[in-house]
mmCIF file with all atom_site columns, C-alpha atoms and ligand atoms in Angstrom:
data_model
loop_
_atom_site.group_PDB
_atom_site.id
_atom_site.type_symbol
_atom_site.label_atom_id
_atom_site.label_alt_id
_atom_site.label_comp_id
_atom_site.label_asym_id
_atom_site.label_entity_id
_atom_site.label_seq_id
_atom_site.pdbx_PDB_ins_code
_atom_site.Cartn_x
_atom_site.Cartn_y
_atom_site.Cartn_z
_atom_site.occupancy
_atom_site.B_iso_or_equiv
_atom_site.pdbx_formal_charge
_atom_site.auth_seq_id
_atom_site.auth_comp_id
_atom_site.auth_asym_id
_atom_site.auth_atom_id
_atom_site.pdbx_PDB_model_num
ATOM   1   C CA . UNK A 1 1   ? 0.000   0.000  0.000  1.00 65.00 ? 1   UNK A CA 1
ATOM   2   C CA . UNK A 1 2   ? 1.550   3.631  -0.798 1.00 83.00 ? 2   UNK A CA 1
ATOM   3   C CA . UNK A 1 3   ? 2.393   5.922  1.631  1.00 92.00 ? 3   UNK A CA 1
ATOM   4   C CA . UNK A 1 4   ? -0.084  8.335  3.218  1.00 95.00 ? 4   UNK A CA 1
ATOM   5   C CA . UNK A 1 5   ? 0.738   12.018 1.779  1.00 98.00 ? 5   UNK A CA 1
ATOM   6   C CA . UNK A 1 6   ? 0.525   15.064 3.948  1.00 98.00 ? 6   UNK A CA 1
ATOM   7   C CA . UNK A 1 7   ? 0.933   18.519 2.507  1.00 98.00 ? 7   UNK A CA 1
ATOM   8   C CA . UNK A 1 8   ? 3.065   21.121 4.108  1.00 98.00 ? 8   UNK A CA 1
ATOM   9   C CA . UNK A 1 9   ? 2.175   24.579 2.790  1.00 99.00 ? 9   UNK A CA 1
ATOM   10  C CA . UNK A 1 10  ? 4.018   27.758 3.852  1.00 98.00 ? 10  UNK A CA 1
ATOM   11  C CA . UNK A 1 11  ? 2.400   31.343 2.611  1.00 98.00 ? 11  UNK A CA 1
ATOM   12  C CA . UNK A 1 12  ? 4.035   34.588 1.928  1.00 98.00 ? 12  UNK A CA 1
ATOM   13  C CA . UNK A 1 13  ? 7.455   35.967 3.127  1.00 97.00 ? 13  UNK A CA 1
ATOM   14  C CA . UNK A 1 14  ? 8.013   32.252 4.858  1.00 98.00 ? 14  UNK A CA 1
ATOM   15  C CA . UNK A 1 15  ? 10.743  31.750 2.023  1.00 98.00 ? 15  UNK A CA 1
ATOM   16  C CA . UNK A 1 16  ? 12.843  34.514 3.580  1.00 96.00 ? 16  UNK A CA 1
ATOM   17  C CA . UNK A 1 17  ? 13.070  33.133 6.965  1.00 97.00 ? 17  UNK A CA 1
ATOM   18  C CA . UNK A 1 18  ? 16.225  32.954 8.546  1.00 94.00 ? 18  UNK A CA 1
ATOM   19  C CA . UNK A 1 19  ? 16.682  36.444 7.182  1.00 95.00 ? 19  UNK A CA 1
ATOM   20  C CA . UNK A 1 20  ? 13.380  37.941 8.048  1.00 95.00 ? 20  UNK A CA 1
ATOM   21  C CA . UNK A 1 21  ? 12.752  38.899 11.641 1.00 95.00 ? 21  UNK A CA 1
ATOM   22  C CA . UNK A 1 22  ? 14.467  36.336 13.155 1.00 95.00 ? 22  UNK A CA 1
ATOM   23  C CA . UNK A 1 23  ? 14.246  37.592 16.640 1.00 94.00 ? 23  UNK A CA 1
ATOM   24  C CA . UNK A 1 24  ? 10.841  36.707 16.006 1.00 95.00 ? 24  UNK A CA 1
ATOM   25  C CA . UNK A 1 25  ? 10.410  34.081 13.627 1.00 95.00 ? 25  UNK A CA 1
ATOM   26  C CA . UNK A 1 26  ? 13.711  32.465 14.213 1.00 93.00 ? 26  UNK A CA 1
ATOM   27  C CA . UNK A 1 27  ? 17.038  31.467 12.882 1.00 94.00 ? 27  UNK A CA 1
ATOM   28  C CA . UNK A 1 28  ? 15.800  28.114 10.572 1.00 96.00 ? 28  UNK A CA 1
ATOM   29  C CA . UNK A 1 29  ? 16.016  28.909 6.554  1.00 97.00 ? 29  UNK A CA 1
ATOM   30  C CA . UNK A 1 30  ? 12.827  27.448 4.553  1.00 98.00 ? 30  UNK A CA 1
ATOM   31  C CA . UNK A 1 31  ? 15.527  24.461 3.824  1.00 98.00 ? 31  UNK A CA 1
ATOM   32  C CA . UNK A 1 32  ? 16.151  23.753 7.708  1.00 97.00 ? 32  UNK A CA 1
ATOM   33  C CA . UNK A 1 33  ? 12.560  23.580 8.533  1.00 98.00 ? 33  UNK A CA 1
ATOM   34  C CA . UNK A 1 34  ? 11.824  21.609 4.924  1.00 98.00 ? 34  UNK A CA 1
ATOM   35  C CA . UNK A 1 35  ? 14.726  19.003 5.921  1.00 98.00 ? 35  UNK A CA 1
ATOM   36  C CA . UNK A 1 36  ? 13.685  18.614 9.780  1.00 98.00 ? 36  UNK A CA 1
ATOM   37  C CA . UNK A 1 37  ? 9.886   18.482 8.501  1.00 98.00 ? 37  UNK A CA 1
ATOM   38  C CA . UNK A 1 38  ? 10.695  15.284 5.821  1.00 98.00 ? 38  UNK A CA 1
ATOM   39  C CA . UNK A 1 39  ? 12.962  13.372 8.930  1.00 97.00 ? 39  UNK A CA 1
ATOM   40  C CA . UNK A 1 40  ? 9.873   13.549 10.956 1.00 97.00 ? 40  UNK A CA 1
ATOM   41  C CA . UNK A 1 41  ? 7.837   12.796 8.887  1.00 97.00 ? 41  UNK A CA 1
ATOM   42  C CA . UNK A 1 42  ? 9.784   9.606  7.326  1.00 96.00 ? 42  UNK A CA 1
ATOM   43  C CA . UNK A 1 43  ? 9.369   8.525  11.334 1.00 96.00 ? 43  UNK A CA 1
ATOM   44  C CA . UNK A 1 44  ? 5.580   7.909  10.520 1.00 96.00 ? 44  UNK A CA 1
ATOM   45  C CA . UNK A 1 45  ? 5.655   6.487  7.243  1.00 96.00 ? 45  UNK A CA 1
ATOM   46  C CA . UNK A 1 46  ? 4.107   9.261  6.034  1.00 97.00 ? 46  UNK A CA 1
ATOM   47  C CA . UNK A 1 47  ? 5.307   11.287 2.138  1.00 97.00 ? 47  UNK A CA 1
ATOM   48  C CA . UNK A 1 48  ? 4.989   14.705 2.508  1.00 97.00 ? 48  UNK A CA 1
ATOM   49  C CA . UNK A 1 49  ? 4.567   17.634 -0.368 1.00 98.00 ? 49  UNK A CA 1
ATOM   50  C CA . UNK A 1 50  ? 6.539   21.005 1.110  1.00 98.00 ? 50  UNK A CA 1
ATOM   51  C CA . UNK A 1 51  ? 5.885   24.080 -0.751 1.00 98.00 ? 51  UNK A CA 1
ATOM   52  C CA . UNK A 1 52  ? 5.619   27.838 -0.250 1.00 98.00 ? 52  UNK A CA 1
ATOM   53  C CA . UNK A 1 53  ? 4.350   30.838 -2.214 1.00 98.00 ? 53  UNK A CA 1
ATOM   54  C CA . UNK A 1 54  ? 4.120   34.290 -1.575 1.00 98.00 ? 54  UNK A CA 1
ATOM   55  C CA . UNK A 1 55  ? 0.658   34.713 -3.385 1.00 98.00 ? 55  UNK A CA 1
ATOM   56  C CA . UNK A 1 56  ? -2.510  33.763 -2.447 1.00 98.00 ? 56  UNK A CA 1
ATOM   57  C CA . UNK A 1 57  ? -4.042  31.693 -5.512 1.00 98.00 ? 57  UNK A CA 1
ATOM   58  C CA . UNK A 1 58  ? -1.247  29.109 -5.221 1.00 98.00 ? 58  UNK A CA 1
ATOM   59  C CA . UNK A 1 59  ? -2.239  28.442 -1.810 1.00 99.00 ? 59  UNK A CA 1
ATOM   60  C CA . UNK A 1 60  ? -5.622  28.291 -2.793 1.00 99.00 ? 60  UNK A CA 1
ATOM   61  C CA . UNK A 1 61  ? -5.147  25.723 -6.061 1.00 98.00 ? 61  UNK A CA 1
ATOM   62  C CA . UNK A 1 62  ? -2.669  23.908 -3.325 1.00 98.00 ? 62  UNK A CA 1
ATOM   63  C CA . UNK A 1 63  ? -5.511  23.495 -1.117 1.00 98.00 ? 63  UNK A CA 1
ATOM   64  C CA . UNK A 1 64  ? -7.620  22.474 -3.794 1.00 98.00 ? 64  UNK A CA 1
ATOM   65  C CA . UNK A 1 65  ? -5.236  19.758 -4.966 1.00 98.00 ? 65  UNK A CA 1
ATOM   66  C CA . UNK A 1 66  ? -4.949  18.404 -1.089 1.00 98.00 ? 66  UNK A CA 1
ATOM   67  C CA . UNK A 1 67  ? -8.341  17.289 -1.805 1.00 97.00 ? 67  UNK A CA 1
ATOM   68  C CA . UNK A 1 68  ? -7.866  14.214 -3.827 1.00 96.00 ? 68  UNK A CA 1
ATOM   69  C CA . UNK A 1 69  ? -4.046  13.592 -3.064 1.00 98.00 ? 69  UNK A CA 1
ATOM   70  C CA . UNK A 1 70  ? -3.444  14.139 1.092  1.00 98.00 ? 70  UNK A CA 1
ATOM   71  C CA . UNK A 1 71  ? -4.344  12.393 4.345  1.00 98.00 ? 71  UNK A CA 1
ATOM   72  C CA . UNK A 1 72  ? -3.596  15.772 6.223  1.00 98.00 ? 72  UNK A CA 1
ATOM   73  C CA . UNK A 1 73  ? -2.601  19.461 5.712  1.00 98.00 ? 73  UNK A CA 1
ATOM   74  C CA . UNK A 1 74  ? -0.278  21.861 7.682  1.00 98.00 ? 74  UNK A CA 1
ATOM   75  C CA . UNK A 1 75  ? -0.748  25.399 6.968  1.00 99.00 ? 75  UNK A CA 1
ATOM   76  C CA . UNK A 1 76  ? 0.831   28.243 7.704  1.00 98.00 ? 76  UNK A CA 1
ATOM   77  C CA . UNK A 1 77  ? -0.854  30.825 5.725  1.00 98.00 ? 77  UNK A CA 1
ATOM   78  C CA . UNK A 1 78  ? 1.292   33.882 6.948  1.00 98.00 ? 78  UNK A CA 1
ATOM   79  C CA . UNK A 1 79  ? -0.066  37.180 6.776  1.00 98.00 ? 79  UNK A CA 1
ATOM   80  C CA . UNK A 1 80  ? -3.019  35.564 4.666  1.00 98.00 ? 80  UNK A CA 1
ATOM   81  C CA . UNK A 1 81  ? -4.001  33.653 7.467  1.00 98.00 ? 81  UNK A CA 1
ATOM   82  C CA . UNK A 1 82  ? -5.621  36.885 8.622  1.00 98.00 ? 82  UNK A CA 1
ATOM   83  C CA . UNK A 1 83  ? -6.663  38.396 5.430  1.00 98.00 ? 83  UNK A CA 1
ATOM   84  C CA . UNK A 1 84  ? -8.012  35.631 3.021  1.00 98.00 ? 84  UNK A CA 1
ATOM   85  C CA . UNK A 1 85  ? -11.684 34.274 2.813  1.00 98.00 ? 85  UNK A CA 1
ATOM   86  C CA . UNK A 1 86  ? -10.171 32.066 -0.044 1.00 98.00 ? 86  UNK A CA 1
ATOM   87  C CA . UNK A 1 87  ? -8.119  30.061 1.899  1.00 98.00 ? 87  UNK A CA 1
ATOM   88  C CA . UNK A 1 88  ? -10.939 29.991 4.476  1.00 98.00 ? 88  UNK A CA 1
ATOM   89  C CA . UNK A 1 89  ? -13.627 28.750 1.475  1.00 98.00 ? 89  UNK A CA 1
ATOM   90  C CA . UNK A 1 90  ? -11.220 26.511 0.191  1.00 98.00 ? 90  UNK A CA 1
ATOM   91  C CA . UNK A 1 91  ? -10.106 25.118 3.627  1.00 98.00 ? 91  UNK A CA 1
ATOM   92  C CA . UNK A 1 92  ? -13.838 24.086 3.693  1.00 98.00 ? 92  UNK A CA 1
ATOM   93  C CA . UNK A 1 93  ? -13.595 21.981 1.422  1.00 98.00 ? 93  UNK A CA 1
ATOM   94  C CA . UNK A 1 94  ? -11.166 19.594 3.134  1.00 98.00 ? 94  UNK A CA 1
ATOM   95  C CA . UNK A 1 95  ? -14.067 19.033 5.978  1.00 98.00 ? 95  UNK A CA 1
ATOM   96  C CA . UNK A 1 96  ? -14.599 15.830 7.222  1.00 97.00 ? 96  UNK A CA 1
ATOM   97  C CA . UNK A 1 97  ? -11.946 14.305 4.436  1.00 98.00 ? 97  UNK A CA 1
ATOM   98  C CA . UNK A 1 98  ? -8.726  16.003 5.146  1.00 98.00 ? 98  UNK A CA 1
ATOM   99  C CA . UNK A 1 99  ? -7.299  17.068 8.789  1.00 98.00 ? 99  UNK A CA 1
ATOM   100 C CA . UNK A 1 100 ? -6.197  20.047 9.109  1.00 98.00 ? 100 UNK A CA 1
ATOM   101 C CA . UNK A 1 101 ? -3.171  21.770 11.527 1.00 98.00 ? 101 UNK A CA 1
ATOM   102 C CA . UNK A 1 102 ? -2.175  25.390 11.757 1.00 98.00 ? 102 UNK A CA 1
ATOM   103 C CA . UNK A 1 103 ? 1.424   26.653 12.133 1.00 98.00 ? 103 UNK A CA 1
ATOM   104 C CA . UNK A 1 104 ? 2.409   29.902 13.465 1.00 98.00 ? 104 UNK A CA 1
ATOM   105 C CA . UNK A 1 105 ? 6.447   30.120 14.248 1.00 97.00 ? 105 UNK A CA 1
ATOM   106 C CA . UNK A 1 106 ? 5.400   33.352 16.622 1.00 97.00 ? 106 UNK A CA 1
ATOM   107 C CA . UNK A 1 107 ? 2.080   33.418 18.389 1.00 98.00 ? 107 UNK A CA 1
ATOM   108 C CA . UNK A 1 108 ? -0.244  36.018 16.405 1.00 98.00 ? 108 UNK A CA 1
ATOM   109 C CA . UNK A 1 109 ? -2.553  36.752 19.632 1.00 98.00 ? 109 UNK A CA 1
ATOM   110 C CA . UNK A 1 110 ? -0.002  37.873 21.307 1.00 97.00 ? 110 UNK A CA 1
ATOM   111 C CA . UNK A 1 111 ? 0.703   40.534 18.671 1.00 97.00 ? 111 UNK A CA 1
ATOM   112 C CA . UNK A 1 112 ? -0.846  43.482 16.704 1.00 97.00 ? 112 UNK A CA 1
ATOM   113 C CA . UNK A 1 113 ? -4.424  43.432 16.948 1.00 98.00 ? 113 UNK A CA 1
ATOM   114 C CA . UNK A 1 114 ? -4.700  42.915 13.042 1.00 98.00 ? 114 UNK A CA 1
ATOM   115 C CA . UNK A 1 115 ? -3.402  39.344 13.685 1.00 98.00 ? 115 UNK A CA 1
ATOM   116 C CA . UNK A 1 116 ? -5.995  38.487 16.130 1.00 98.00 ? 116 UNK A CA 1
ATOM   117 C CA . UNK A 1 117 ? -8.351  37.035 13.554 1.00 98.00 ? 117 UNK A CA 1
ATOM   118 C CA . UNK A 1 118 ? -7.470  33.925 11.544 1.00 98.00 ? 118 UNK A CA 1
ATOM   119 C CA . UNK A 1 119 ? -9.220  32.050 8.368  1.00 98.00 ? 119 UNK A CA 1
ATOM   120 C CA . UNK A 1 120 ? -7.334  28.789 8.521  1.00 98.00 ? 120 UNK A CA 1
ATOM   121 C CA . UNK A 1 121 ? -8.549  28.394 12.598 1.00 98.00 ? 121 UNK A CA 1
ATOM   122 C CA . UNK A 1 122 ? -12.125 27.230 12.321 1.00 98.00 ? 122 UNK A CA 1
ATOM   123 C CA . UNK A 1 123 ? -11.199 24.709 9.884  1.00 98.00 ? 123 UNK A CA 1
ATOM   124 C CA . UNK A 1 124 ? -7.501  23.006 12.144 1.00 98.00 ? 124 UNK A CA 1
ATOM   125 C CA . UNK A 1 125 ? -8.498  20.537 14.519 1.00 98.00 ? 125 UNK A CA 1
ATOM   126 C CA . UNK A 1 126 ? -4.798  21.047 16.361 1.00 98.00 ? 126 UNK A CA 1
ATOM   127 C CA . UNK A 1 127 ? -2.750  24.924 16.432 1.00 98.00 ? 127 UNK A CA 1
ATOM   128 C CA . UNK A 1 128 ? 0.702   25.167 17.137 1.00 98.00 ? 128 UNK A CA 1
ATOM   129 C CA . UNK A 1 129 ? 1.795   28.880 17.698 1.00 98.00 ? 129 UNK A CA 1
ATOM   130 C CA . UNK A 1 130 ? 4.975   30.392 19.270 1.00 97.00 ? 130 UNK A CA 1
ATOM   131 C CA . UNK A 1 131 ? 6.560   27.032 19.190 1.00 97.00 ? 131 UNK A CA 1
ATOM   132 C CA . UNK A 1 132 ? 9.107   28.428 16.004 1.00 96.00 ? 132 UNK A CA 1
ATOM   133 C CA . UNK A 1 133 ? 10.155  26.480 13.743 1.00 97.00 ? 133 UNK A CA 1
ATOM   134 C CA . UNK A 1 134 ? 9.169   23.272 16.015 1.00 97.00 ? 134 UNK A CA 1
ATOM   135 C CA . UNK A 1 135 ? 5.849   23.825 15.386 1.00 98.00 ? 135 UNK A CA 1
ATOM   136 C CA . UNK A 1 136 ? 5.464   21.674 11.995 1.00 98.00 ? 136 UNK A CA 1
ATOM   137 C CA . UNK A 1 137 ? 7.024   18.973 13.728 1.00 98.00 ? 137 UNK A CA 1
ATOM   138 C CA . UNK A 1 138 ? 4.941   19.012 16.135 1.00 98.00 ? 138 UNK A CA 1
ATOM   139 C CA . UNK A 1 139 ? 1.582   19.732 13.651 1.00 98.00 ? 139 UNK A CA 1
ATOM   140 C CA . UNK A 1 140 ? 3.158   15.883 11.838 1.00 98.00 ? 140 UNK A CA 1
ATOM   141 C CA . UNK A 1 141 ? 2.697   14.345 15.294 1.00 98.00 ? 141 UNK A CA 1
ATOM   142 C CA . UNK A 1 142 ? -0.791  15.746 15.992 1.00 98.00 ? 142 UNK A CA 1
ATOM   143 C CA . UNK A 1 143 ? -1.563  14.367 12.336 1.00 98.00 ? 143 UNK A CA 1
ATOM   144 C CA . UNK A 1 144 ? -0.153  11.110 12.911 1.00 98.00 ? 144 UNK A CA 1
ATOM   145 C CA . UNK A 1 145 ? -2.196  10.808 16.141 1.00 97.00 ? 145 UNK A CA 1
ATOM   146 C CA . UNK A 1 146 ? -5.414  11.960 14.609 1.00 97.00 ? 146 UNK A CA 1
ATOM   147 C CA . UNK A 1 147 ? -4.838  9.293  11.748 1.00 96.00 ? 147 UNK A CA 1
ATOM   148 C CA . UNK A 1 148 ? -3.753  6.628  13.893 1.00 95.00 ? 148 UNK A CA 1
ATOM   149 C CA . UNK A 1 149 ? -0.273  6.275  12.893 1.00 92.00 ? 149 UNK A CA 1
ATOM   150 C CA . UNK A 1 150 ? 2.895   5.251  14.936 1.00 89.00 ? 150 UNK A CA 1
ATOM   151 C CA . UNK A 1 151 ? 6.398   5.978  14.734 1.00 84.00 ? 151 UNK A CA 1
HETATM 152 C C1 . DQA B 2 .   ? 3.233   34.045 10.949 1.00 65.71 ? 1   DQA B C1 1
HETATM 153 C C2 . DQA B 2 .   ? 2.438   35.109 11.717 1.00 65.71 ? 1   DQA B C2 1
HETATM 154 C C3 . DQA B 2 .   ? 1.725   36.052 10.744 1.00 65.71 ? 1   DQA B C3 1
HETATM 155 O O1 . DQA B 2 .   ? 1.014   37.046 11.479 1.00 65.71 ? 1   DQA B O1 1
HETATM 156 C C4 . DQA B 2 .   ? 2.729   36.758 9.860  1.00 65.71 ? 1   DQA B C4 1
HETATM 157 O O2 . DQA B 2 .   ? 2.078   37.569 8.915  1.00 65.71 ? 1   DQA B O2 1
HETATM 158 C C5 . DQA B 2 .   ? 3.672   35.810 9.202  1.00 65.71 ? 1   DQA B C5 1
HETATM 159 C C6 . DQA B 2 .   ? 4.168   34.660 9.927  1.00 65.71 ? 1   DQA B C6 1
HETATM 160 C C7 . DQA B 2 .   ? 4.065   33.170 11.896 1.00 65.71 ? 1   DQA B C7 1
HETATM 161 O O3 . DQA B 2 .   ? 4.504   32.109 11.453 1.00 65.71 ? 1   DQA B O3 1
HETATM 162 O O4 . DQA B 2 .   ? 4.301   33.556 13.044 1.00 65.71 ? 1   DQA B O4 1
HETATM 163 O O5 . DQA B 2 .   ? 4.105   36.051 8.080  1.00 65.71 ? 1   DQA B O5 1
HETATM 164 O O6 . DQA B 2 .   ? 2.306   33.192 10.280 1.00 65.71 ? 1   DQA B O6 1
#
């Protein structure tokens, strides 16, 4: 039997980490967290599809796409995750088929007010925020629970 897939989706600006912010976002590059996030999940048996894109409609097809292909979904949508009805429309989608985790490497309450609200929340049955870089680690755990699936 093939592998269960996950997809790992990072939104905009999440290519420059390691660079951007990293007081607050942390240290990793996109290829750290890529590398640490295929190690854990090769633990589980599970293959995972890592991407990123800094606009909105490639999230959105990505989504789409997890549809038919993935067992579970880790998203973190950036600075659409408080902006973007069509990742919440299209997160809908996945309901009751595919399970859903959100990522945040900082925790977005405890910020600027315009962070407070997030699309991809109603839809994640597990959040992981303020945990850096750790967090999507910890989101292929929460999966593999959910699913039933041991190291
Ligand atoms: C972020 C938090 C968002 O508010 C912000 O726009 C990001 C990154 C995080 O991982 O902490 O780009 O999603």
């Amino acid at each position: 039997m093939s592998q269960p897939v996950i997809f790992i989706l990072l939104g905009p600006n999440l290519n420059m980490l390691g660079i951007r912010e990293p007081h607050i976002y942390g240290y990793e590059t996109i290829q750290d967290i890529e590398k640490m996030c295929r190690k854990e999940a090769e633990s589980y048996g599970f293959d995972i599809e890592f991407k990123q894109s800094n606009h909105e409609g490639d999230l959105v097809t990505w989504i789409q796409d997890a549809l038919n292909k993935a067992r579970g979904l880790i998203i973190n949508a950036a600075a659409y995750t408080h902006t973007s009805v069509a990742i919440y429309d299209a997160l809908k989608m996945l309901e009751g088929k595919v399970s859903v985790v959100e990522v945040h490497h900082s925790n977005p309450k405890e910020r600027e007010s315009f962070r407070h609200v997030s699309y991809v929340e109603p839809h994640a049955f597990a959040h992981f925020a303020g945990h850096g870089a750790r967090g999507y680690a910890m989101g292929i755990a929460a999966l593999a629970e959910r699913l039933g699936i041991e190291k």
